[in-house]
């Protein structure tokens, strides 16, 4: 029978190398903050910020970050705007160098290490459109993560025009969308700004 340490290490090395490992996650595995520091000193895990680690030679991904924030830290957060559209396949490729838009409930806080994880991460606080019915799991990974449905994502993108995004690119993204759920669009438009409503109707 293996030692407790060996059992812990087996659990660690079974984790996805795309997902940051929080102290909250480690606690569910029976690994205390004290043990985590010991494992770091031994080189079995590496620190990427306060209270968060990764396995050596990990290839952390945006999808893995979303899973960590949504599932391990239980944050009411999602990828939105063109980030969600691209992750959902609206474009043929996902460009890592682009800004990554995260939408979070205005009452929640994103850990400081998230910005160091992705230098172009843009955190947008919003008290609207954060219900789970507007999100979905695209199913492109073996773990769950949730992004804005295309109806929500395009409205978020429209809201960002002249706030870091252009009308031209937004119009191009709109043209790439397949048919949208009219009932969902009508529900979302009720909370949209006047600018977003006008631009959406113009593009439609």
mmCIF file of C-alpha atoms in Angstrom:
data_model
loop_
_atom_site.group_PDB
_atom_site.id
_atom_site.type_symbol
_atom_site.label_atom_id
_atom_site.label_comp_id
_atom_site.label_asym_id
_atom_site.label_seq_id
_atom_site.Cartn_x
_atom_site.Cartn_y
_atom_site.Cartn_z
ATOM 1 C CA UNK A 1 0.000 0.000 0.000
ATOM 2 C CA UNK A 2 1.407 3.376 -1.006
ATOM 3 C CA UNK A 3 2.143 6.159 1.375
ATOM 4 C CA UNK A 4 -0.157 9.136 1.803
ATOM 5 C CA UNK A 5 2.277 11.259 -0.181
ATOM 6 C CA UNK A 6 2.320 8.798 -3.055
ATOM 7 C CA UNK A 7 -1.479 8.738 -3.086
ATOM 8 C CA UNK A 8 -1.606 12.539 -3.157
ATOM 9 C CA UNK A 9 0.900 12.718 -5.992
ATOM 10 C CA UNK A 10 -1.070 10.185 -8.018
ATOM 11 C CA UNK A 11 -4.161 12.374 -7.593
ATOM 12 C CA UNK A 12 -2.191 15.457 -8.609
ATOM 13 C CA UNK A 13 -0.714 13.936 -11.732
ATOM 14 C CA UNK A 14 -4.154 12.772 -12.895
ATOM 15 C CA UNK A 15 -5.316 16.392 -13.085
ATOM 16 C CA UNK A 16 -5.608 18.146 -16.441
ATOM 17 C CA UNK A 17 -2.519 20.144 -17.367
ATOM 18 C CA UNK A 18 -4.755 22.826 -18.874
ATOM 19 C CA UNK A 19 -6.366 23.814 -15.559
ATOM 20 C CA UNK A 20 -4.769 25.961 -12.817
ATOM 21 C CA UNK A 21 -4.817 24.209 -9.433
ATOM 22 C CA UNK A 22 -6.177 26.307 -6.570
ATOM 23 C CA UNK A 23 -5.673 25.698 -2.868
ATOM 24 C CA UNK A 24 -9.443 25.136 -2.732
ATOM 25 C CA UNK A 25 -9.066 22.280 -5.235
ATOM 26 C CA UNK A 26 -6.105 20.858 -3.326
ATOM 27 C CA UNK A 27 -8.097 20.842 -0.084
ATOM 28 C CA UNK A 28 -10.767 18.656 -1.705
ATOM 29 C CA UNK A 29 -7.957 16.225 -2.512
ATOM 30 C CA UNK A 30 -6.720 16.173 1.070
ATOM 31 C CA UNK A 31 -3.730 18.428 0.397
ATOM 32 C CA UNK A 32 -3.385 21.295 2.876
ATOM 33 C CA UNK A 33 -1.745 24.672 2.093
ATOM 34 C CA UNK A 34 1.239 23.490 4.166
ATOM 35 C CA UNK A 35 1.619 20.348 2.057
ATOM 36 C CA UNK A 36 1.174 22.405 -1.107
ATOM 37 C CA UNK A 37 4.159 24.542 -0.124
ATOM 38 C CA UNK A 38 6.190 21.379 0.516
ATOM 39 C CA UNK A 39 5.197 19.968 -2.873
ATOM 40 C CA UNK A 40 6.217 23.264 -4.475
ATOM 41 C CA UNK A 41 9.625 23.106 -2.781
ATOM 42 C CA UNK A 42 10.024 19.563 -4.109
ATOM 43 C CA UNK A 43 9.166 20.678 -7.651
ATOM 44 C CA UNK A 44 5.965 18.643 -7.982
ATOM 45 C CA UNK A 45 3.868 21.775 -8.463
ATOM 46 C CA UNK A 46 4.740 25.338 -9.471
ATOM 47 C CA UNK A 47 3.223 28.566 -8.180
ATOM 48 C CA UNK A 48 1.607 30.916 -10.712
ATOM 49 C CA UNK A 49 0.145 33.319 -8.148
ATOM 50 C CA UNK A 50 -1.123 33.559 -4.601
ATOM 51 C CA UNK A 51 -2.995 30.354 -3.780
ATOM 52 C CA UNK A 52 -2.767 28.825 -7.241
ATOM 53 C CA UNK A 53 -0.421 26.314 -8.849
ATOM 54 C CA UNK A 54 0.189 24.290 -11.978
ATOM 55 C CA UNK A 55 1.864 20.982 -12.734
ATOM 56 C CA UNK A 56 5.356 21.134 -14.289
ATOM 57 C CA UNK A 57 5.319 21.391 -18.096
ATOM 58 C CA UNK A 58 1.649 22.358 -18.067
ATOM 59 C CA UNK A 59 0.020 24.033 -21.062
ATOM 60 C CA UNK A 60 -2.629 26.103 -19.299
ATOM 61 C CA UNK A 61 -5.533 27.171 -21.508
ATOM 62 C CA UNK A 62 -8.289 29.774 -21.428
ATOM 63 C CA UNK A 63 -10.802 26.935 -21.244
ATOM 64 C CA UNK A 64 -8.932 25.509 -18.266
ATOM 65 C CA UNK A 65 -8.900 28.914 -16.598
ATOM 66 C CA UNK A 66 -12.667 29.189 -17.054
ATOM 67 C CA UNK A 67 -13.183 25.754 -15.510
ATOM 68 C CA UNK A 68 -11.021 26.726 -12.547
ATOM 69 C CA UNK A 69 -12.866 29.998 -11.921
ATOM 70 C CA UNK A 70 -16.350 28.593 -12.505
ATOM 71 C CA UNK A 71 -16.084 25.165 -10.893
ATOM 72 C CA UNK A 72 -13.284 25.359 -8.318
ATOM 73 C CA UNK A 73 -13.817 28.961 -7.163
ATOM 74 C CA UNK A 74 -17.567 29.029 -7.913
ATOM 75 C CA UNK A 75 -17.446 32.467 -9.545
ATOM 76 C CA UNK A 76 -20.397 33.767 -11.548
ATOM 77 C CA UNK A 77 -18.216 34.418 -14.585
ATOM 78 C CA UNK A 78 -18.153 33.554 -18.272
ATOM 79 C CA UNK A 79 -16.223 34.219 -21.464
ATOM 80 C CA UNK A 80 -18.171 36.646 -23.608
ATOM 81 C CA UNK A 81 -18.216 38.878 -26.685
ATOM 82 C CA UNK A 82 -15.884 37.788 -29.510
ATOM 83 C CA UNK A 83 -13.973 35.509 -27.137
ATOM 84 C CA UNK A 84 -17.078 33.341 -26.743
ATOM 85 C CA UNK A 85 -17.875 33.507 -30.457
ATOM 86 C CA UNK A 86 -14.388 32.356 -31.417
ATOM 87 C CA UNK A 87 -14.299 29.629 -28.760
ATOM 88 C CA UNK A 88 -17.678 28.473 -30.042
ATOM 89 C CA UNK A 89 -16.381 28.104 -33.584
ATOM 90 C CA UNK A 90 -17.672 31.249 -35.275
ATOM 91 C CA UNK A 91 -14.155 31.745 -36.594
ATOM 92 C CA UNK A 92 -12.066 28.894 -37.951
ATOM 93 C CA UNK A 93 -9.295 29.539 -35.441
ATOM 94 C CA UNK A 94 -8.830 31.054 -32.003
ATOM 95 C CA UNK A 95 -6.163 33.753 -31.856
ATOM 96 C CA UNK A 96 -4.342 33.593 -28.531
ATOM 97 C CA UNK A 97 -2.846 37.073 -28.940
ATOM 98 C CA UNK A 98 -6.254 38.761 -28.930
ATOM 99 C CA UNK A 99 -7.963 40.292 -25.936
ATOM 100 C CA UNK A 100 -9.913 37.802 -23.872
ATOM 101 C CA UNK A 101 -13.196 39.058 -22.448
ATOM 102 C CA UNK A 102 -14.451 37.758 -19.122
ATOM 103 C CA UNK A 103 -17.803 38.918 -17.744
ATOM 104 C CA UNK A 104 -18.360 38.656 -14.011
ATOM 105 C CA UNK A 105 -21.157 39.566 -11.627
ATOM 106 C CA UNK A 106 -20.558 43.093 -10.333
ATOM 107 C CA UNK A 107 -20.533 41.818 -6.736
ATOM 108 C CA UNK A 108 -17.786 39.242 -7.340
ATOM 109 C CA UNK A 109 -14.018 39.639 -7.486
ATOM 110 C CA UNK A 110 -11.580 37.975 -9.861
ATOM 111 C CA UNK A 111 -8.313 36.768 -8.277
ATOM 112 C CA UNK A 112 -5.348 39.024 -9.050
ATOM 113 C CA UNK A 113 -3.405 36.154 -10.618
ATOM 114 C CA UNK A 114 -5.879 35.955 -13.507
ATOM 115 C CA UNK A 115 -4.432 39.095 -15.101
ATOM 116 C CA UNK A 116 -0.911 37.692 -14.939
ATOM 117 C CA UNK A 117 -2.207 34.429 -16.437
ATOM 118 C CA UNK A 118 -3.303 36.270 -19.573
ATOM 119 C CA UNK A 119 -1.857 39.746 -20.129
ATOM 120 C CA UNK A 120 -4.743 40.780 -22.405
ATOM 121 C CA UNK A 121 -7.543 39.559 -20.161
ATOM 122 C CA UNK A 122 -10.312 42.161 -19.903
ATOM 123 C CA UNK A 123 -12.575 41.840 -16.877
ATOM 124 C CA UNK A 124 -16.006 43.404 -17.386
ATOM 125 C CA UNK A 125 -18.304 43.750 -14.409
ATOM 126 C CA UNK A 126 -21.997 43.491 -15.170
ATOM 127 C CA UNK A 127 -25.165 42.817 -13.202
ATOM 128 C CA UNK A 128 -27.146 41.825 -16.312
ATOM 129 C CA UNK A 129 -27.072 38.780 -18.546
ATOM 130 C CA UNK A 130 -25.285 36.572 -16.007
ATOM 131 C CA UNK A 131 -27.966 33.881 -15.699
ATOM 132 C CA UNK A 132 -26.921 30.356 -16.623
ATOM 133 C CA UNK A 133 -29.648 30.110 -19.265
ATOM 134 C CA UNK A 134 -27.595 32.486 -21.431
ATOM 135 C CA UNK A 135 -24.495 30.267 -21.234
ATOM 136 C CA UNK A 136 -23.505 26.866 -22.608
ATOM 137 C CA UNK A 137 -20.680 24.340 -22.546
ATOM 138 C CA UNK A 138 -19.294 23.991 -26.092
ATOM 139 C CA UNK A 139 -18.027 20.494 -25.281
ATOM 140 C CA UNK A 140 -14.616 20.954 -26.873
ATOM 141 C CA UNK A 141 -12.715 19.716 -23.786
ATOM 142 C CA UNK A 142 -12.958 16.743 -21.438
ATOM 143 C CA UNK A 143 -13.819 19.173 -18.623
ATOM 144 C CA UNK A 144 -16.729 21.598 -18.324
ATOM 145 C CA UNK A 145 -16.514 25.334 -18.952
ATOM 146 C CA UNK A 146 -19.222 27.805 -19.864
ATOM 147 C CA UNK A 147 -19.276 30.651 -22.368
ATOM 148 C CA UNK A 148 -21.925 33.026 -23.663
ATOM 149 C CA UNK A 149 -24.390 31.673 -26.200
ATOM 150 C CA UNK A 150 -23.982 33.361 -29.574
ATOM 151 C CA UNK A 151 -27.053 35.541 -28.990
ATOM 152 C CA UNK A 152 -25.546 36.975 -25.821
ATOM 153 C CA UNK A 153 -21.996 37.077 -27.187
ATOM 154 C CA UNK A 154 -22.900 39.227 -30.192
ATOM 155 C CA UNK A 155 -24.781 41.703 -27.989
ATOM 156 C CA UNK A 156 -21.795 41.879 -25.637
ATOM 157 C CA UNK A 157 -19.594 42.479 -28.677
ATOM 158 C CA UNK A 158 -21.888 45.267 -29.889
ATOM 159 C CA UNK A 159 -21.759 46.901 -26.451
ATOM 160 C CA UNK A 160 -17.947 47.023 -26.807
ATOM 161 C CA UNK A 161 -17.968 49.049 -30.031
ATOM 162 C CA UNK A 162 -15.800 52.153 -29.446
ATOM 163 C CA UNK A 163 -14.769 50.616 -26.113
ATOM 164 C CA UNK A 164 -11.949 48.523 -27.506
ATOM 165 C CA UNK A 165 -13.787 46.925 -30.442
ATOM 166 C CA UNK A 166 -14.706 48.236 -33.886
ATOM 167 C CA UNK A 167 -17.971 48.310 -35.787
ATOM 168 C CA UNK A 168 -16.266 46.711 -38.800
ATOM 169 C CA UNK A 169 -15.105 43.574 -36.979
ATOM 170 C CA UNK A 170 -18.402 43.301 -35.106
ATOM 171 C CA UNK A 171 -20.322 43.445 -38.392
ATOM 172 C CA UNK A 172 -18.083 40.715 -39.825
ATOM 173 C CA UNK A 173 -18.743 38.510 -36.802
ATOM 174 C CA UNK A 174 -22.484 39.134 -37.113
ATOM 175 C CA UNK A 175 -22.422 37.965 -40.734
ATOM 176 C CA UNK A 176 -20.770 34.694 -39.697
ATOM 177 C CA UNK A 177 -23.546 33.798 -37.270
ATOM 178 C CA UNK A 178 -26.058 31.156 -38.225
ATOM 179 C CA UNK A 179 -29.723 31.520 -37.301
ATOM 180 C CA UNK A 180 -30.317 32.811 -33.795
ATOM 181 C CA UNK A 181 -32.978 32.045 -31.193
ATOM 182 C CA UNK A 182 -35.458 34.917 -31.596
ATOM 183 C CA UNK A 183 -37.029 34.316 -28.180
ATOM 184 C CA UNK A 184 -33.629 34.515 -26.499
ATOM 185 C CA UNK A 185 -32.669 37.601 -28.498
ATOM 186 C CA UNK A 186 -35.863 39.402 -27.480
ATOM 187 C CA UNK A 187 -35.195 38.596 -23.826
ATOM 188 C CA UNK A 188 -31.616 39.847 -24.058
ATOM 189 C CA UNK A 189 -32.564 43.027 -25.910
ATOM 190 C CA UNK A 190 -34.752 44.098 -22.984
ATOM 191 C CA UNK A 191 -31.581 44.659 -20.936
ATOM 192 C CA UNK A 192 -29.425 46.001 -23.777
ATOM 193 C CA UNK A 193 -28.395 49.637 -24.086
ATOM 194 C CA UNK A 194 -30.154 51.837 -26.633
ATOM 195 C CA UNK A 195 -26.939 51.851 -28.691
ATOM 196 C CA UNK A 196 -26.770 48.062 -28.721
ATOM 197 C CA UNK A 197 -30.439 47.730 -29.688
ATOM 198 C CA UNK A 198 -30.032 50.128 -32.612
ATOM 199 C CA UNK A 199 -26.846 48.508 -33.901
ATOM 200 C CA UNK A 200 -28.282 45.004 -33.560
ATOM 201 C CA UNK A 201 -31.399 45.943 -35.536
ATOM 202 C CA UNK A 202 -29.241 47.652 -38.167
ATOM 203 C CA UNK A 203 -27.028 44.577 -38.581
ATOM 204 C CA UNK A 204 -30.014 42.231 -38.588
#
